[in-house]
Short mmCIF file of N, CA and C in Angstrom, two decimals:
data_model
loop_
_atom_site.label_atom_id
_atom_site.label_comp_id
_atom_site.label_asym_id
_atom_site.label_seq_id
_atom_site.Cartn_x
_atom_site.Cartn_y
_atom_site.Cartn_z
N UNK A 84 -148.13 -9.28 77.04
CA UNK A 84 -149.08 -8.88 78.07
C UNK A 84 -148.41 -8.76 79.44
N UNK A 85 -147.43 -9.63 79.71
CA UNK A 85 -146.72 -9.56 80.99
C UNK A 85 -145.99 -8.23 81.13
N UNK A 86 -145.48 -7.74 80.00
CA UNK A 86 -144.76 -6.47 80.03
C UNK A 86 -145.68 -5.34 80.48
N UNK A 87 -146.85 -5.26 79.89
CA UNK A 87 -147.81 -4.20 80.24
C UNK A 87 -148.23 -4.32 81.70
N UNK A 88 -148.48 -5.52 82.15
CA UNK A 88 -148.88 -5.72 83.55
C UNK A 88 -147.76 -5.28 84.49
N UNK A 89 -146.53 -5.68 84.18
CA UNK A 89 -145.39 -5.28 85.01
C UNK A 89 -145.22 -3.78 85.01
N UNK A 90 -145.34 -3.17 83.84
CA UNK A 90 -145.21 -1.71 83.73
C UNK A 90 -146.33 -1.01 84.49
N UNK A 91 -147.54 -1.53 84.39
CA UNK A 91 -148.68 -0.94 85.09
C UNK A 91 -148.54 -1.05 86.60
N UNK A 92 -148.11 -2.20 87.08
CA UNK A 92 -147.89 -2.37 88.52
C UNK A 92 -146.79 -1.42 89.00
N UNK A 93 -145.74 -1.29 88.21
CA UNK A 93 -144.66 -0.36 88.56
C UNK A 93 -145.16 1.08 88.60
N UNK A 94 -146.00 1.45 87.65
CA UNK A 94 -146.56 2.80 87.64
C UNK A 94 -147.41 3.04 88.88
N UNK A 95 -148.19 2.04 89.27
CA UNK A 95 -149.01 2.19 90.47
C UNK A 95 -148.14 2.30 91.72
N UNK A 96 -147.04 1.57 91.76
CA UNK A 96 -146.12 1.67 92.89
C UNK A 96 -145.45 3.04 92.94
N UNK A 97 -145.11 3.58 91.78
CA UNK A 97 -144.53 4.93 91.73
C UNK A 97 -145.54 5.95 92.25
N UNK A 98 -146.79 5.82 91.84
CA UNK A 98 -147.84 6.73 92.32
C UNK A 98 -148.00 6.60 93.83
N UNK A 99 -148.07 5.37 94.32
CA UNK A 99 -148.22 5.16 95.77
C UNK A 99 -147.04 5.73 96.54
N UNK A 100 -145.83 5.46 96.05
CA UNK A 100 -144.64 5.98 96.72
C UNK A 100 -144.60 7.50 96.64
N UNK A 101 -145.04 8.07 95.53
CA UNK A 101 -145.09 9.53 95.38
C UNK A 101 -146.03 10.16 96.38
N UNK A 102 -147.18 9.54 96.59
CA UNK A 102 -148.13 10.06 97.58
C UNK A 102 -147.57 9.96 98.99
N UNK A 103 -146.77 8.94 99.24
CA UNK A 103 -146.15 8.76 100.55
C UNK A 103 -145.00 9.76 100.74
N UNK A 104 -144.21 9.97 99.70
CA UNK A 104 -143.00 10.78 99.79
C UNK A 104 -143.27 12.28 99.80
N UNK A 105 -144.19 12.74 98.96
CA UNK A 105 -144.44 14.17 98.80
C UNK A 105 -145.72 14.59 99.51
N UNK A 106 -145.63 15.59 100.41
CA UNK A 106 -146.86 16.12 101.01
C UNK A 106 -147.76 16.76 99.95
N UNK A 107 -147.11 17.43 98.98
CA UNK A 107 -147.81 17.99 97.83
C UNK A 107 -147.12 17.43 96.59
N UNK A 108 -147.88 16.77 95.74
CA UNK A 108 -147.29 16.15 94.56
C UNK A 108 -146.69 17.19 93.62
N UNK A 109 -145.58 16.87 92.96
CA UNK A 109 -145.03 17.79 91.95
C UNK A 109 -146.07 18.08 90.87
N UNK A 110 -145.96 19.24 90.26
CA UNK A 110 -146.98 19.72 89.33
C UNK A 110 -147.18 18.81 88.12
N UNK A 111 -146.15 18.13 87.67
CA UNK A 111 -146.27 17.26 86.49
C UNK A 111 -146.13 15.79 86.86
N UNK A 112 -146.54 15.43 88.05
CA UNK A 112 -146.37 14.07 88.56
C UNK A 112 -147.07 13.04 87.67
N UNK A 113 -148.37 13.18 87.50
CA UNK A 113 -149.13 12.19 86.72
C UNK A 113 -148.78 12.24 85.24
N UNK A 114 -148.58 13.44 84.71
CA UNK A 114 -148.24 13.58 83.29
C UNK A 114 -146.92 12.87 82.98
N UNK A 115 -145.96 12.99 83.89
CA UNK A 115 -144.67 12.34 83.69
C UNK A 115 -144.81 10.83 83.68
N UNK A 116 -145.57 10.31 84.61
CA UNK A 116 -145.75 8.85 84.69
C UNK A 116 -146.47 8.34 83.44
N UNK A 117 -147.49 9.04 82.99
CA UNK A 117 -148.23 8.62 81.78
C UNK A 117 -147.32 8.69 80.56
N UNK A 118 -146.57 9.78 80.41
CA UNK A 118 -145.68 9.91 79.26
C UNK A 118 -144.65 8.78 79.23
N UNK A 119 -144.02 8.51 80.35
CA UNK A 119 -143.00 7.47 80.39
C UNK A 119 -143.61 6.08 80.21
N UNK A 120 -144.80 5.86 80.74
CA UNK A 120 -145.49 4.58 80.54
C UNK A 120 -145.78 4.35 79.06
N UNK A 121 -146.37 5.35 78.41
CA UNK A 121 -146.70 5.22 76.99
C UNK A 121 -145.44 5.09 76.14
N UNK A 122 -144.41 5.85 76.48
CA UNK A 122 -143.16 5.77 75.74
C UNK A 122 -142.52 4.40 75.85
N UNK A 123 -142.43 3.87 77.05
CA UNK A 123 -141.82 2.55 77.26
C UNK A 123 -142.64 1.46 76.56
N UNK A 124 -143.96 1.51 76.71
CA UNK A 124 -144.81 0.49 76.09
C UNK A 124 -144.75 0.57 74.57
N UNK A 125 -144.84 1.77 74.04
CA UNK A 125 -144.81 1.94 72.59
C UNK A 125 -143.50 1.48 71.98
N UNK A 126 -142.40 1.86 72.59
CA UNK A 126 -141.10 1.48 72.06
C UNK A 126 -140.88 -0.03 72.20
N UNK A 127 -141.29 -0.59 73.31
CA UNK A 127 -141.13 -2.04 73.51
C UNK A 127 -141.86 -2.81 72.41
N UNK A 128 -143.12 -2.50 72.18
CA UNK A 128 -143.88 -3.24 71.18
C UNK A 128 -143.39 -2.97 69.77
N UNK A 129 -142.92 -1.76 69.52
CA UNK A 129 -142.32 -1.45 68.21
C UNK A 129 -141.07 -2.29 67.99
N UNK A 130 -140.21 -2.36 68.99
CA UNK A 130 -138.97 -3.13 68.85
C UNK A 130 -139.22 -4.64 68.77
N UNK A 131 -140.21 -5.13 69.49
CA UNK A 131 -140.55 -6.56 69.39
C UNK A 131 -141.05 -6.86 67.98
N UNK A 132 -141.85 -5.97 67.43
CA UNK A 132 -142.34 -6.14 66.07
C UNK A 132 -141.18 -6.14 65.07
N UNK A 133 -140.25 -5.21 65.24
CA UNK A 133 -139.08 -5.15 64.36
C UNK A 133 -138.26 -6.43 64.49
N UNK A 134 -138.09 -6.90 65.71
CA UNK A 134 -137.32 -8.13 65.93
C UNK A 134 -137.94 -9.31 65.19
N UNK A 135 -139.25 -9.37 65.16
CA UNK A 135 -139.94 -10.47 64.49
C UNK A 135 -139.94 -10.33 62.97
N UNK A 136 -140.07 -9.11 62.47
CA UNK A 136 -140.23 -8.91 61.03
C UNK A 136 -138.94 -8.58 60.30
N UNK A 137 -138.07 -7.78 60.92
CA UNK A 137 -136.81 -7.38 60.28
C UNK A 137 -135.68 -7.46 61.30
N UNK A 138 -135.31 -8.67 61.70
CA UNK A 138 -134.33 -8.82 62.79
C UNK A 138 -132.97 -8.20 62.50
N UNK A 139 -132.59 -8.10 61.22
CA UNK A 139 -131.27 -7.55 60.94
C UNK A 139 -131.20 -6.04 61.20
N UNK A 140 -132.34 -5.36 61.30
CA UNK A 140 -132.36 -3.92 61.59
C UNK A 140 -132.61 -3.62 63.06
N UNK A 141 -132.73 -4.66 63.87
CA UNK A 141 -133.10 -4.45 65.27
C UNK A 141 -132.14 -3.53 66.02
N UNK A 142 -130.86 -3.79 65.92
CA UNK A 142 -129.88 -3.00 66.68
C UNK A 142 -129.90 -1.54 66.24
N UNK A 143 -129.93 -1.29 64.94
CA UNK A 143 -129.96 0.09 64.44
C UNK A 143 -131.21 0.82 64.91
N UNK A 144 -132.35 0.14 64.85
CA UNK A 144 -133.59 0.79 65.26
C UNK A 144 -133.67 0.95 66.77
N UNK A 145 -133.07 0.03 67.50
CA UNK A 145 -133.01 0.19 68.96
C UNK A 145 -132.21 1.44 69.31
N UNK A 146 -131.07 1.60 68.66
CA UNK A 146 -130.24 2.79 68.91
C UNK A 146 -130.98 4.07 68.48
N UNK A 147 -131.71 4.00 67.38
CA UNK A 147 -132.49 5.16 66.94
C UNK A 147 -133.56 5.51 67.97
N UNK A 148 -134.21 4.51 68.54
CA UNK A 148 -135.23 4.81 69.56
C UNK A 148 -134.61 5.47 70.79
N UNK A 149 -133.37 5.10 71.11
CA UNK A 149 -132.68 5.76 72.24
C UNK A 149 -132.48 7.24 71.96
N UNK A 150 -132.07 7.57 70.74
CA UNK A 150 -131.85 8.97 70.36
C UNK A 150 -133.17 9.73 70.38
N UNK A 151 -134.21 9.13 69.82
CA UNK A 151 -135.52 9.78 69.79
C UNK A 151 -136.03 10.02 71.21
N UNK A 152 -135.88 9.01 72.08
CA UNK A 152 -136.31 9.18 73.48
C UNK A 152 -135.51 10.29 74.16
N UNK A 153 -134.22 10.32 73.93
CA UNK A 153 -133.37 11.35 74.55
C UNK A 153 -133.83 12.74 74.15
N UNK A 154 -134.09 12.94 72.88
CA UNK A 154 -134.54 14.25 72.40
C UNK A 154 -135.94 14.58 72.92
N UNK A 155 -136.87 13.65 72.77
CA UNK A 155 -138.26 13.90 73.19
C UNK A 155 -138.35 14.14 74.69
N UNK A 156 -137.70 13.31 75.48
CA UNK A 156 -137.75 13.48 76.93
C UNK A 156 -136.98 14.72 77.37
N UNK A 157 -135.93 15.07 76.65
CA UNK A 157 -135.20 16.30 76.95
C UNK A 157 -136.08 17.53 76.75
N UNK A 158 -136.83 17.54 75.66
CA UNK A 158 -137.77 18.65 75.40
C UNK A 158 -138.84 18.68 76.48
N UNK A 159 -139.36 17.52 76.84
CA UNK A 159 -140.40 17.46 77.87
C UNK A 159 -139.89 18.00 79.21
N UNK A 160 -138.73 17.53 79.65
CA UNK A 160 -138.24 17.96 80.96
C UNK A 160 -137.87 19.44 80.93
N UNK A 161 -137.39 19.95 79.80
CA UNK A 161 -137.12 21.38 79.68
C UNK A 161 -138.41 22.17 79.81
N UNK A 162 -139.48 21.71 79.17
CA UNK A 162 -140.79 22.35 79.29
C UNK A 162 -141.26 22.34 80.74
N UNK A 163 -141.12 21.21 81.40
CA UNK A 163 -141.57 21.07 82.79
C UNK A 163 -140.81 22.03 83.70
N UNK A 164 -139.50 22.07 83.54
CA UNK A 164 -138.67 22.93 84.39
C UNK A 164 -138.96 24.41 84.14
N UNK A 165 -139.15 24.78 82.88
CA UNK A 165 -139.43 26.19 82.57
C UNK A 165 -140.84 26.58 82.98
N UNK A 166 -141.77 25.65 82.94
CA UNK A 166 -143.15 25.93 83.29
C UNK A 166 -143.33 26.12 84.79
N UNK A 167 -142.56 25.40 85.59
CA UNK A 167 -142.70 25.49 87.04
C UNK A 167 -141.32 25.38 87.71
N UNK A 168 -140.55 26.48 87.69
CA UNK A 168 -139.20 26.44 88.26
C UNK A 168 -139.19 26.12 89.76
N UNK A 169 -140.25 26.47 90.46
CA UNK A 169 -140.28 26.24 91.91
C UNK A 169 -140.27 24.75 92.25
N UNK A 170 -140.84 23.93 91.38
CA UNK A 170 -140.88 22.49 91.62
C UNK A 170 -139.99 21.73 90.64
N UNK A 171 -139.00 22.40 90.09
CA UNK A 171 -138.14 21.76 89.09
C UNK A 171 -137.43 20.53 89.65
N UNK A 172 -136.90 20.63 90.84
CA UNK A 172 -136.16 19.51 91.43
C UNK A 172 -137.08 18.31 91.67
N UNK A 173 -138.27 18.56 92.21
CA UNK A 173 -139.20 17.46 92.46
C UNK A 173 -139.66 16.80 91.16
N UNK A 174 -140.00 17.63 90.17
CA UNK A 174 -140.44 17.09 88.89
C UNK A 174 -139.32 16.31 88.20
N UNK A 175 -138.11 16.85 88.24
CA UNK A 175 -136.97 16.16 87.63
C UNK A 175 -136.67 14.86 88.37
N UNK A 176 -136.78 14.87 89.68
CA UNK A 176 -136.55 13.65 90.46
C UNK A 176 -137.54 12.56 90.14
N UNK A 177 -138.82 12.94 90.05
CA UNK A 177 -139.86 11.97 89.68
C UNK A 177 -139.58 11.43 88.28
N UNK A 178 -139.23 12.32 87.37
CA UNK A 178 -138.93 11.90 86.00
C UNK A 178 -137.78 10.90 85.97
N UNK A 179 -136.69 11.24 86.63
CA UNK A 179 -135.50 10.37 86.59
C UNK A 179 -135.76 9.02 87.24
N UNK A 180 -136.43 9.02 88.38
CA UNK A 180 -136.71 7.75 89.07
C UNK A 180 -137.64 6.87 88.23
N UNK A 181 -138.70 7.47 87.70
CA UNK A 181 -139.66 6.70 86.90
C UNK A 181 -139.02 6.22 85.60
N UNK A 182 -138.22 7.08 84.97
CA UNK A 182 -137.52 6.69 83.75
C UNK A 182 -136.60 5.50 84.01
N UNK A 183 -135.88 5.54 85.10
CA UNK A 183 -134.97 4.45 85.45
C UNK A 183 -135.73 3.14 85.66
N UNK A 184 -136.83 3.21 86.38
CA UNK A 184 -137.64 2.01 86.65
C UNK A 184 -138.22 1.45 85.35
N UNK A 185 -138.87 2.30 84.56
CA UNK A 185 -139.51 1.83 83.33
C UNK A 185 -138.49 1.33 82.31
N UNK A 186 -137.36 2.02 82.20
CA UNK A 186 -136.33 1.60 81.24
C UNK A 186 -135.70 0.28 81.65
N UNK A 187 -135.51 0.08 82.94
CA UNK A 187 -134.98 -1.20 83.42
C UNK A 187 -135.93 -2.34 83.07
N UNK A 188 -137.21 -2.12 83.28
CA UNK A 188 -138.21 -3.14 82.93
C UNK A 188 -138.21 -3.39 81.42
N UNK A 189 -138.18 -2.32 80.65
CA UNK A 189 -138.18 -2.44 79.18
C UNK A 189 -136.96 -3.22 78.70
N UNK A 190 -135.79 -2.91 79.21
CA UNK A 190 -134.56 -3.60 78.79
C UNK A 190 -134.61 -5.07 79.20
N UNK A 191 -135.08 -5.33 80.41
CA UNK A 191 -135.18 -6.72 80.87
C UNK A 191 -136.08 -7.56 79.98
N UNK A 192 -137.24 -7.02 79.65
CA UNK A 192 -138.17 -7.76 78.80
C UNK A 192 -137.63 -7.88 77.37
N UNK A 193 -137.01 -6.82 76.86
CA UNK A 193 -136.43 -6.89 75.51
C UNK A 193 -135.31 -7.92 75.46
N UNK A 194 -134.49 -7.95 76.48
CA UNK A 194 -133.38 -8.91 76.52
C UNK A 194 -133.91 -10.34 76.45
N UNK A 195 -134.93 -10.61 77.24
CA UNK A 195 -135.52 -11.96 77.22
C UNK A 195 -136.15 -12.27 75.86
N UNK A 196 -136.81 -11.29 75.27
CA UNK A 196 -137.48 -11.50 73.99
C UNK A 196 -136.46 -11.73 72.87
N UNK A 197 -135.39 -10.97 72.88
CA UNK A 197 -134.38 -11.09 71.83
C UNK A 197 -133.63 -12.41 71.93
N UNK A 198 -133.43 -12.90 73.13
CA UNK A 198 -132.65 -14.12 73.32
C UNK A 198 -133.48 -15.40 73.39
N UNK A 199 -134.75 -15.33 73.07
CA UNK A 199 -135.55 -16.57 73.09
C UNK A 199 -135.48 -17.30 71.78
#
């Protein structure tokens, strides 16, 4: 539950900072935040479940989730850039910043969970 609360607070801070930073929000601003929120939460709980039920497969499945995220997010950002080339830099910047924040939180919580 702490993970979801931390992720939710971070998402709200990203939204607040986005409203402060951009006079006009990038076209895929909210969609990007929702996608990354759901992706981070889903993968975190999936990996915690794997750690509890099949700990010997944890590392392999963690690496697999990295590959799946890379492909899925690559397709998403390609769609975003092709759909609105005028705001490609803003959309990509929001994506990269939010991805970095959410992934850092996910790794921190996973590290603590794996080492308890």
